[in-house]
Short mmCIF file of C-alpha atoms and ligand atoms in Angstrom, two decimals:
data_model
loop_
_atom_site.label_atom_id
_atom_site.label_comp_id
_atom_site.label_asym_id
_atom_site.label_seq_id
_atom_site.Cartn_x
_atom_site.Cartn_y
_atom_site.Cartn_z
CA UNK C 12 4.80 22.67 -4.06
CA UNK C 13 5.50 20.95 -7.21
CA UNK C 14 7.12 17.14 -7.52
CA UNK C 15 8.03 15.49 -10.19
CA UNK C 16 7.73 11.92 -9.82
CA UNK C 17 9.42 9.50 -11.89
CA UNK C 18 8.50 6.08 -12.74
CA UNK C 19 4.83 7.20 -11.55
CA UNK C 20 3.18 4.35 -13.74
CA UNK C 21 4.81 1.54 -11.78
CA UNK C 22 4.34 -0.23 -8.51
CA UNK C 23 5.85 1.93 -5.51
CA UNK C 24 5.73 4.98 -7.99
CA UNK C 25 2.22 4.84 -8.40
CA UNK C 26 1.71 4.14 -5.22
CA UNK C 27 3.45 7.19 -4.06
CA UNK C 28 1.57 9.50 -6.55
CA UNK C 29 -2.19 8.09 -4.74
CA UNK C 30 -0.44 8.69 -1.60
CA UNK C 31 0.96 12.31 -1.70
CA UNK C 32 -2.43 13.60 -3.58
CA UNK C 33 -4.39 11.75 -1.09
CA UNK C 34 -2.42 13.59 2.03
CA UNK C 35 -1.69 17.06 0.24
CA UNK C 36 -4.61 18.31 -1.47
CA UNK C 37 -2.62 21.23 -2.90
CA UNK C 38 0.70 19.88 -4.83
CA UNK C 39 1.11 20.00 -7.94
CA UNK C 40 2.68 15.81 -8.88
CA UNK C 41 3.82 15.33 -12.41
CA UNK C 42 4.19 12.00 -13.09
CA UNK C 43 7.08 11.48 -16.08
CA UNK C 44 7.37 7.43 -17.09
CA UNK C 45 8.48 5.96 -20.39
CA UNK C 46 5.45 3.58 -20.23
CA UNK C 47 7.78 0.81 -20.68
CA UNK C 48 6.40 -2.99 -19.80
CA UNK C 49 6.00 -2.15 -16.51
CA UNK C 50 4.41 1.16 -16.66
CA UNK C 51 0.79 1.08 -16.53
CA UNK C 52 -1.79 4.06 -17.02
CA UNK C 53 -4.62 2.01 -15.37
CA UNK C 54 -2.76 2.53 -12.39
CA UNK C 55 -2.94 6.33 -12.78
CA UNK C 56 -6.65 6.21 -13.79
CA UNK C 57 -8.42 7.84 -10.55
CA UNK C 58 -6.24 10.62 -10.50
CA UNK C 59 -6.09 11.40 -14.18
CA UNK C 60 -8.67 14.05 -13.97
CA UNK C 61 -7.46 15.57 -11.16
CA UNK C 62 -5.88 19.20 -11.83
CA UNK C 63 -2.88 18.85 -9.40
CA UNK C 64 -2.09 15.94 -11.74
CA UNK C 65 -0.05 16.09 -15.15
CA UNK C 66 1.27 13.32 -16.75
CA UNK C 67 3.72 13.53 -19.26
CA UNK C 68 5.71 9.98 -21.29
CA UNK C 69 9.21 10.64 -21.52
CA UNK C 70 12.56 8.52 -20.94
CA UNK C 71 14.61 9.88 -18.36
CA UNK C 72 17.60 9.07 -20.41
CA UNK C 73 16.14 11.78 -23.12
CA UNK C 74 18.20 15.10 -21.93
CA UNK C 75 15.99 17.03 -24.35
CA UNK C 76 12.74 15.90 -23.19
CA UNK C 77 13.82 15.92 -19.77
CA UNK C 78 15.13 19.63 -20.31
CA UNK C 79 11.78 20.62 -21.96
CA UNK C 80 9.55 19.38 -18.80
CA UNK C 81 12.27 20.84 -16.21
CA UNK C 82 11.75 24.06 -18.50
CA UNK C 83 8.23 24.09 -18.66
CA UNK C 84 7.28 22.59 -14.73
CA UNK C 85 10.04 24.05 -12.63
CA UNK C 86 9.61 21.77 -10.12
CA UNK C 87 10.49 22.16 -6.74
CA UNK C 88 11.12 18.37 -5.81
CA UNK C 89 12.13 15.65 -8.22
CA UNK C 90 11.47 11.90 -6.59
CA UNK C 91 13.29 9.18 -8.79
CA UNK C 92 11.44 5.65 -8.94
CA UNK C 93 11.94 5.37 -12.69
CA UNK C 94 14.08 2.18 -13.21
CA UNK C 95 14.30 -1.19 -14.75
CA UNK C 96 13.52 -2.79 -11.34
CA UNK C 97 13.65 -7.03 -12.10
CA UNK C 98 16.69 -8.77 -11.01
CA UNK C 99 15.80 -11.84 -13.67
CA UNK C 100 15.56 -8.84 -16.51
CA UNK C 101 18.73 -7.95 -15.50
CA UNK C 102 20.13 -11.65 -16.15
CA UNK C 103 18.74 -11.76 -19.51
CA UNK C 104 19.67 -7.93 -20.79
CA UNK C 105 21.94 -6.11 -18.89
CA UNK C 106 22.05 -2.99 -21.07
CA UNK C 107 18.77 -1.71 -20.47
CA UNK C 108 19.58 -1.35 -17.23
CA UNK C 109 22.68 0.66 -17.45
CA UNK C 110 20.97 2.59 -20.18
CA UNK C 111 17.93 3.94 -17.69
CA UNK C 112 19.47 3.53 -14.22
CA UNK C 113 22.55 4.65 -14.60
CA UNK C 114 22.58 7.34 -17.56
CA UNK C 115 18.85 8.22 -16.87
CA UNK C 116 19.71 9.30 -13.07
CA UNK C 117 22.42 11.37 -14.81
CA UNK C 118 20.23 13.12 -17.03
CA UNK C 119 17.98 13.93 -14.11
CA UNK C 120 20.43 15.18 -11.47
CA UNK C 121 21.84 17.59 -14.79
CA UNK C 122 18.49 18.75 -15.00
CA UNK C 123 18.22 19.62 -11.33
CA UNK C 124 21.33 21.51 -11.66
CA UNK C 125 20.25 23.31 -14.83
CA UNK C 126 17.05 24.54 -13.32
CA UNK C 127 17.78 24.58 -10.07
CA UNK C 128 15.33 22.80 -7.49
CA UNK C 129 15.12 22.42 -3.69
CA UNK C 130 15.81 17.74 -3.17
CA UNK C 131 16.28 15.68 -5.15
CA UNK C 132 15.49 12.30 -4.19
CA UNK C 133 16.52 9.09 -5.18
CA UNK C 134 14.95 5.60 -4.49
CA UNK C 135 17.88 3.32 -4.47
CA UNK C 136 17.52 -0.52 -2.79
CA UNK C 137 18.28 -2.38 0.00
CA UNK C 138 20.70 -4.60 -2.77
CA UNK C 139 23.33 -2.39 -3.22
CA UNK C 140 24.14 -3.88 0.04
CA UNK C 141 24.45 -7.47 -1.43
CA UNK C 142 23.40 -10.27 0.80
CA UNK C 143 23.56 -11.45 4.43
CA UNK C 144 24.09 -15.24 4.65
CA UNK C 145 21.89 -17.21 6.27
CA UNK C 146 23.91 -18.56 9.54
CA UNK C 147 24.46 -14.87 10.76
CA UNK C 148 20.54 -13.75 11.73
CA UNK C 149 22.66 -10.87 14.12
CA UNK C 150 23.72 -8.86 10.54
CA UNK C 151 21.79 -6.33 9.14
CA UNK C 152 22.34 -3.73 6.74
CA UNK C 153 23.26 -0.13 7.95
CA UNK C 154 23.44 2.86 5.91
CA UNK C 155 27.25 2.51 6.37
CA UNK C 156 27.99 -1.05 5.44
CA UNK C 157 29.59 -0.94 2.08
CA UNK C 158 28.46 -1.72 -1.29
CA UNK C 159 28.79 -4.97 -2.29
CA UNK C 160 26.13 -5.68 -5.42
CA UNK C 161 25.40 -9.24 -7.10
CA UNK C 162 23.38 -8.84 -10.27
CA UNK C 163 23.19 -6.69 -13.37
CA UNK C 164 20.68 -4.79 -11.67
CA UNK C 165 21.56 -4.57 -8.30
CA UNK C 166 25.15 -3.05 -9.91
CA UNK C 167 23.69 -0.39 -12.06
CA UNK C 168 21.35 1.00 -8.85
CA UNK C 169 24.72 0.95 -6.90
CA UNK C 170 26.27 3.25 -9.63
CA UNK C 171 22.89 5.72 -9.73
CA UNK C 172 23.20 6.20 -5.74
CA UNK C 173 26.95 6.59 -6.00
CA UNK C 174 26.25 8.87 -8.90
CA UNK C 175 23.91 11.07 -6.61
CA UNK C 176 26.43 11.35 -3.88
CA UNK C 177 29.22 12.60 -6.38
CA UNK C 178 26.37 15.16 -7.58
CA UNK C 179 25.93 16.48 -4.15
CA UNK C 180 29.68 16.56 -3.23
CA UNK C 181 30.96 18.21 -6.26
CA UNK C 182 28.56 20.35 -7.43
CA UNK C 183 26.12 20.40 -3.63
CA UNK C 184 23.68 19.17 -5.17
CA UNK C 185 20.48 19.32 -2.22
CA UNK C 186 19.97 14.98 -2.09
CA UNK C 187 18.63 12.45 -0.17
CA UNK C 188 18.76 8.80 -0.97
CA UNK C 189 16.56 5.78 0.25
CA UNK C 190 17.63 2.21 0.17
CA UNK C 191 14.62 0.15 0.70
CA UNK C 192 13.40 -3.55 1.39
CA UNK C 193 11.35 -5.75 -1.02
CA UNK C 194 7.58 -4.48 -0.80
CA UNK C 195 4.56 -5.52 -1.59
CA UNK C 196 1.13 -4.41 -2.14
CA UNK C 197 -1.35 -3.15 -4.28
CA UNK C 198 -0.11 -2.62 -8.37
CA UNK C 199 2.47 -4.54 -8.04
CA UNK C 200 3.73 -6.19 -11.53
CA UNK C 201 3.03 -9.97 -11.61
CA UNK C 202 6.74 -10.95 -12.62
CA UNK C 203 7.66 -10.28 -9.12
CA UNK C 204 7.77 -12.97 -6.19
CA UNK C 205 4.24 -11.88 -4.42
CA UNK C 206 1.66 -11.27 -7.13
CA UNK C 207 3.38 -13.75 -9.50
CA UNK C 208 2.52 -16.64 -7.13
CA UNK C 209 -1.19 -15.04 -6.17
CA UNK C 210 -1.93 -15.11 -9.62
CA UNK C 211 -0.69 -18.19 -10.54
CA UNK C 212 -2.57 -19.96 -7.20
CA UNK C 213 -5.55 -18.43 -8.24
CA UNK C 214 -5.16 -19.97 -11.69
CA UNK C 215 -4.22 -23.61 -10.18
CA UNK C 216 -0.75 -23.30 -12.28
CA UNK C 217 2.44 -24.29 -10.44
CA UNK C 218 4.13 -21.53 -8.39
CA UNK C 219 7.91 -21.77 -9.10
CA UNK C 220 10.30 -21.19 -6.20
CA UNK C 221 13.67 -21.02 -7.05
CA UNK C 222 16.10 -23.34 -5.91
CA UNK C 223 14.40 -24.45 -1.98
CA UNK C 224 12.91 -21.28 -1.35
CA UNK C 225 15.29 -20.48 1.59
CA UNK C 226 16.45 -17.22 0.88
CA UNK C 227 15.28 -14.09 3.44
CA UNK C 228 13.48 -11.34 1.88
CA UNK C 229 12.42 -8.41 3.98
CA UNK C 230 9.14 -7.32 3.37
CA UNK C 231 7.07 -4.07 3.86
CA UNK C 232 3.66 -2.86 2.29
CA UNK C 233 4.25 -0.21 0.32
CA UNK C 234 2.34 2.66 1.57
CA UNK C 235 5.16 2.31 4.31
CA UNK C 236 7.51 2.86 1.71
CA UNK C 237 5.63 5.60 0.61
CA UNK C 238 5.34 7.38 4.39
CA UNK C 239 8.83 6.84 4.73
CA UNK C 240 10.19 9.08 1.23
CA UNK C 241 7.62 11.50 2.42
CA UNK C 242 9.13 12.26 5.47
CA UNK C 243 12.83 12.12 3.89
CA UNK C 244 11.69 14.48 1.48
CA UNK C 245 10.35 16.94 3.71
CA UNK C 246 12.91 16.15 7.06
CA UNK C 247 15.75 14.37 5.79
CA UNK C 248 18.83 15.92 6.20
CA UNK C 249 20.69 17.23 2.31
CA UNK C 250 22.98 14.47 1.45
CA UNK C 251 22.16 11.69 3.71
CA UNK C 252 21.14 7.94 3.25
CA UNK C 253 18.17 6.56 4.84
CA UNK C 254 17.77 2.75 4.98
CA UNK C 255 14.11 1.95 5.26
CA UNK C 256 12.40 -1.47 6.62
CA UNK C 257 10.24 -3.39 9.08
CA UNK C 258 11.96 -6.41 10.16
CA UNK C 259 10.05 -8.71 8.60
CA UNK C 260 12.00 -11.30 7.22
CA UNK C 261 10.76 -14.37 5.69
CA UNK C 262 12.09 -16.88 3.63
CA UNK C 263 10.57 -17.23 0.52
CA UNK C 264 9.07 -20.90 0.92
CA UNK C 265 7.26 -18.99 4.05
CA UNK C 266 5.85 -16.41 1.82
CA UNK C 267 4.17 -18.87 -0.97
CA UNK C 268 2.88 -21.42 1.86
CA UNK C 269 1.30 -17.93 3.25
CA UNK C 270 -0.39 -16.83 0.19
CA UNK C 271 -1.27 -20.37 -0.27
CA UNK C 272 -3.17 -20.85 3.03
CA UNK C 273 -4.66 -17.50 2.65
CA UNK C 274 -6.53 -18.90 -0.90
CA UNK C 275 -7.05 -22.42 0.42
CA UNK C 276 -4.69 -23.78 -2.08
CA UNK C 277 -2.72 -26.67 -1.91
CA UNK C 278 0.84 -26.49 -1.43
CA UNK C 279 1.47 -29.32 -4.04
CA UNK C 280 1.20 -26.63 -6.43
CA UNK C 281 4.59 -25.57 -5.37
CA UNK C 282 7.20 -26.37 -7.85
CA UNK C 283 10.99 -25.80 -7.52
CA UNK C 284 12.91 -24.92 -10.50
CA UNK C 285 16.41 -23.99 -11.45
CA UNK C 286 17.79 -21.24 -8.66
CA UNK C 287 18.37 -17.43 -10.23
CA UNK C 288 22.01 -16.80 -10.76
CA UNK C 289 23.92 -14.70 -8.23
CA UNK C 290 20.89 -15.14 -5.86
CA UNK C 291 21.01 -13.05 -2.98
CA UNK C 292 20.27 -15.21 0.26
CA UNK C 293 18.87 -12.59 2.86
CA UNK C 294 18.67 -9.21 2.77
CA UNK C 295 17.72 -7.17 6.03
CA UNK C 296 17.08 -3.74 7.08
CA UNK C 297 18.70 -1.81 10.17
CA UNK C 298 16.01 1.10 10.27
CA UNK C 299 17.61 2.59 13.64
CA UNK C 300 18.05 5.89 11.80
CA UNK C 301 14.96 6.68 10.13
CA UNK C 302 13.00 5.80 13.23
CA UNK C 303 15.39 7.90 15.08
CA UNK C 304 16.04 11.10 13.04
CA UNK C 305 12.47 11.33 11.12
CA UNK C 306 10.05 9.11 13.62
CA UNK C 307 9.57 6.78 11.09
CA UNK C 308 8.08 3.50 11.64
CA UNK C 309 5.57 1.08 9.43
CA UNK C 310 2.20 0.67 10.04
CA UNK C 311 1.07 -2.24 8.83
CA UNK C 312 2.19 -5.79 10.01
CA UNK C 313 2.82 -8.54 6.91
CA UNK C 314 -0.39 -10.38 8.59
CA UNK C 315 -2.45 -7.61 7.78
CA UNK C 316 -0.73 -6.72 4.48
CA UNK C 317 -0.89 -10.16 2.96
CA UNK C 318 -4.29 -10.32 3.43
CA UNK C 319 -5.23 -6.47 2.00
CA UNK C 320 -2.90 -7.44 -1.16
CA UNK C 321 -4.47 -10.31 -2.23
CA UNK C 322 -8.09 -8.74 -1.41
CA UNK C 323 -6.45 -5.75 -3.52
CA UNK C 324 -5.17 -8.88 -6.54
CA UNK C 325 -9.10 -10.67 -5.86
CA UNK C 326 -10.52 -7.18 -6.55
CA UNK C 327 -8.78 -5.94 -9.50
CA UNK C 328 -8.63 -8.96 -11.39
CA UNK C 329 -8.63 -6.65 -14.67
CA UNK C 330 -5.65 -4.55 -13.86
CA UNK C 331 -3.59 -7.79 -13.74
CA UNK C 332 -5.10 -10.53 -16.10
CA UNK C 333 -4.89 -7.62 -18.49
CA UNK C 334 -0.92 -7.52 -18.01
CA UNK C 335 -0.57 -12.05 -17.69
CA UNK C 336 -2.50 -11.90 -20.70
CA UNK C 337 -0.59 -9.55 -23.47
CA UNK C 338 3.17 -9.05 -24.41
CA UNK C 339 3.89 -10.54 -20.67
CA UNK C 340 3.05 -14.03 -21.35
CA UNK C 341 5.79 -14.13 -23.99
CA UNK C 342 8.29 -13.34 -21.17
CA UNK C 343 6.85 -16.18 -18.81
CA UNK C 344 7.08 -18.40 -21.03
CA UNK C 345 10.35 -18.16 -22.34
CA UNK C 346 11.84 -17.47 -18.67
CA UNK C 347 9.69 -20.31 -16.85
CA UNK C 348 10.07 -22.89 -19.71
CA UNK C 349 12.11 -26.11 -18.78
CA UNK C 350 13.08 -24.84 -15.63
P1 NAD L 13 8.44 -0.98 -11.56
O1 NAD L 13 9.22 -1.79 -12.51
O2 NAD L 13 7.11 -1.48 -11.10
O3 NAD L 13 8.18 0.47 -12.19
C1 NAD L 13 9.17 1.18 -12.86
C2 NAD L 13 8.51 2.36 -13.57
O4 NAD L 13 9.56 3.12 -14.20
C3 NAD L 13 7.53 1.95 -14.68
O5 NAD L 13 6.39 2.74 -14.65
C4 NAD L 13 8.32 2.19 -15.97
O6 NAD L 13 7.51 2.51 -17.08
C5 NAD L 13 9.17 3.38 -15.55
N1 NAD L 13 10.41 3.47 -16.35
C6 NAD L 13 11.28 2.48 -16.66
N2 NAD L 13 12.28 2.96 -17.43
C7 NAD L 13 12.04 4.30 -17.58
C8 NAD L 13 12.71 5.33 -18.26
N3 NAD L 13 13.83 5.10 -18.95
N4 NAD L 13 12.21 6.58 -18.19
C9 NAD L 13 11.06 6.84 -17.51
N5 NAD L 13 10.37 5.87 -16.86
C10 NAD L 13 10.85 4.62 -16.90
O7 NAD L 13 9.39 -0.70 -10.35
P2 NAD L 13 9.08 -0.59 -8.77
O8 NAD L 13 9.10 -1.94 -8.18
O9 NAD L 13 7.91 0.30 -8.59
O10 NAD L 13 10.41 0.16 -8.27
C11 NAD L 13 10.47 1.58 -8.28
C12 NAD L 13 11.82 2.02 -7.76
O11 NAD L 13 12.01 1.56 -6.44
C13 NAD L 13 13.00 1.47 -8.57
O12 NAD L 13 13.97 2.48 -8.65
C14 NAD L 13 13.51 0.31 -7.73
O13 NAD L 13 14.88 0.11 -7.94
C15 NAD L 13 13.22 0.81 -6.33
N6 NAD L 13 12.97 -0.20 -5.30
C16 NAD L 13 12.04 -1.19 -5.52
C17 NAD L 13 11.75 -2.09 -4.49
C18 NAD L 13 10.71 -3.18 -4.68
O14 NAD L 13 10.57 -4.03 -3.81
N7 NAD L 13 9.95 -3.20 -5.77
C19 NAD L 13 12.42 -1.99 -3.27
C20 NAD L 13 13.38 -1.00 -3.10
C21 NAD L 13 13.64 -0.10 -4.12
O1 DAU L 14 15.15 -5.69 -2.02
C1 DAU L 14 14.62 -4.75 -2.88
C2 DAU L 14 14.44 -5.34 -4.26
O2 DAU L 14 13.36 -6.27 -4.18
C3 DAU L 14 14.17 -4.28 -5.32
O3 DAU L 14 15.30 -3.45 -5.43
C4 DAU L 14 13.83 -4.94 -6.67
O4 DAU L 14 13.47 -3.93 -7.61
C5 DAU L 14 12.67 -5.87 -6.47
O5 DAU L 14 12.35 -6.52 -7.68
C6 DAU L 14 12.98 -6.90 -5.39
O6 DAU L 14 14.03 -7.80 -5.82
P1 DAU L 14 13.97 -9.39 -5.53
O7 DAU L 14 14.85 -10.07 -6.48
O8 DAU L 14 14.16 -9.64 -4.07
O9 DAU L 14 12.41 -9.62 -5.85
P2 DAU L 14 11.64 -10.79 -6.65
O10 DAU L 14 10.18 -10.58 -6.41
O11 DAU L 14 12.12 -10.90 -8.05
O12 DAU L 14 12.10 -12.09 -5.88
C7 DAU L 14 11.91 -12.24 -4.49
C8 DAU L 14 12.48 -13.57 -4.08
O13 DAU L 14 11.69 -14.62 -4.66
C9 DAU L 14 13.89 -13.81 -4.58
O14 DAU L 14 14.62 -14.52 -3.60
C10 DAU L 14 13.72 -14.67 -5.83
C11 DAU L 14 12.47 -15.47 -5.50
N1 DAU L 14 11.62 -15.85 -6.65
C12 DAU L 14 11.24 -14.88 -7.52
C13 DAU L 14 10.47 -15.20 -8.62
C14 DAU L 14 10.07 -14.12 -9.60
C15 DAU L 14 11.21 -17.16 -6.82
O15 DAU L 14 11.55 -18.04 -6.00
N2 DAU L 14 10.44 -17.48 -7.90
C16 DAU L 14 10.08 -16.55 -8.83
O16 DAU L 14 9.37 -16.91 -9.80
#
């Protein structure tokens, strides 16, 4: 068995790449990534060596490139995490976004066609859905509630998963497609809500919440992410949609008082700034089918995985102040300042 995992050098991707070599000592993964900001080869380093593992830097928008490794690999399975993944990014610069998400999940699902493979799989989001409000804790999203998206970004991952369903109607193309809650865990890039406001406790720098830190995420550690694509890609039925979460909704004012409790900080170090445009209020996962169809279900409560992630962030201090520390703090500044 050969995969090709996309996006391998980020956050769920590379989390997905320890996983499957950890639980199948005999594929073949071939990580393909751009290395953009948020790739990361540090990420990758214990399996580097290993000779199930290949790595090669490409763009998924690069048809030739793409072509070549299709060419050379013939994989069997192609799992798509490769995006431009941060809503606020998405604010600032919606092209990139279109560019990669859009147009590079094109290029991909050609490729599959070209040279033929058994699933493709794409990791779409929980966001296409748009958002729940807050008065209505009886909603949740189900595979068939429509798409409704809110930000640059949660607009071009719409148009990749409706892209993938055209590819399997038209030209039956074999797909599955995931739309997952916000996770968390270990490798996870510090821009985002979690390690952003571990880092920044652990620094004694202000953690800023956007607008009063009401809205609902839905949170689930990512190696139940990871459990979940590998049963889709091995059990899911061709051309069908699998929502995946835990019900584990916080707000997001829960979350940092969490963290903050967790690294006996004080919560006067929360700061609220300026709310995100467009912002979501609650998203939340109806995971009926999964658990149903495929026996899915996560394993680790948010008690438990709060407290392994920011062992994980304590123990790796490297593999993050390395990131807050180069071409990232440029970002931060210029996104944080006068808030
Ligand atoms: P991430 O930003 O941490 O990682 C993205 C990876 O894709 C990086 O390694 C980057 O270098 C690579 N990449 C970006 N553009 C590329 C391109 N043009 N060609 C090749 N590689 C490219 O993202 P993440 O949080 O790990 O998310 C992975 C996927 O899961 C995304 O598709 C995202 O939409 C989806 N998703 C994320 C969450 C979440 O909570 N983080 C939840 C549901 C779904
Ligand atoms: O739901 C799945 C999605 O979850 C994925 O598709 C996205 O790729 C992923 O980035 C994530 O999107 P969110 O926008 O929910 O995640 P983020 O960590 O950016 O923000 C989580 C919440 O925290 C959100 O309500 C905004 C808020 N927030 C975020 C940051 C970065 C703050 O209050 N302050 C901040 O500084």
């Amino acid at each position: 068995m050969k995969i090709i995992v996309t996006g391998g050098a980020g956050f769920i991707g590379g989390n997905f790449v320890h996983y499957m070599m950890n639980k199948y000592k005999d594929y073949k993964i071939i990580c393909l990534d751009a290395l953009t900001y948020a790739g990361n080869m540090e990420t990758l380093e214990s399996v580097q060596d290993n000779p199930n593992f290949k790595f090669y830097k490409a763009d998924i928008a690069d048809r030739n490139a793409v072509y070549e490794i299709f060419e050379k690999e013939k994989p069997n399975i192609i799992v798509n995490f490769a995006a431009e993944s941060h809503v606020d990014r998405s604010i600032d610069n919606p092209s990139i976004f279109l560019q990669t998400n859009v147009l590079g999940t094109g290029v991909l699902m050609d490729a599959c066609r070209k040279y033929g493979i058994d699933r493709y799989h794409q990791v779409s989001t929980d966001e296409v859905y748009g958002d729940l409000p807050l008065d209505r804790p009886d909603l949740f999203f189900t595979e068939t509630t429509p798409l409704h998206t809110s930000s640059p970004y949660s607009a071009s991952k719409a148009s990749a998963d409706l892209l993938v369903q055209a590819y399997h109607r038209t030209f039956k193309l074999p797909v599955t497609i995931s739309r997952c809650s916000n996770n968390y865990g270990p490798y996870h890039f510090p821009e985002k809500l979690i390690p952003l406001m571990i880092a920044n406790a652990l620094a004694d720098k202000e953690l800023p919440v956007y607008g009063k830190g009401e809205n609902v995420r839905d949170w689930l550690y990512v190696e139940d992410h990871c459990s979940a694509i590998d049963l889709i890609i091995h059990k899911g039925r061709v051309g069908e949609v699998y929502n995946i979460g835990g019900h584990n909704e916080k707000t997001n004012l829960e979350v940092v008082k969490i963290i903050l409790k967790e690294l006996n900080k004080s919560e006067s170090l929360i700061k609220y700034v300026t709310d995100r445009p467009g912002h979501d209020m609650r998203y939340a996962i109806d995971p009926t089918k999964i658990h149903s169809e495929l026996g899915w279900l996560p394993a680790t409560k948010f008690e438990d995985g709060i407290k392994k992630t920011i062992q994980w962030y304590l123990d790796n201090k490297s593999w993050w102040q390395n990131i807050i520390n180069g071409e990232y703090k440029k970002y931060y500044d210029l996104h944080y300042k006068g808030r």
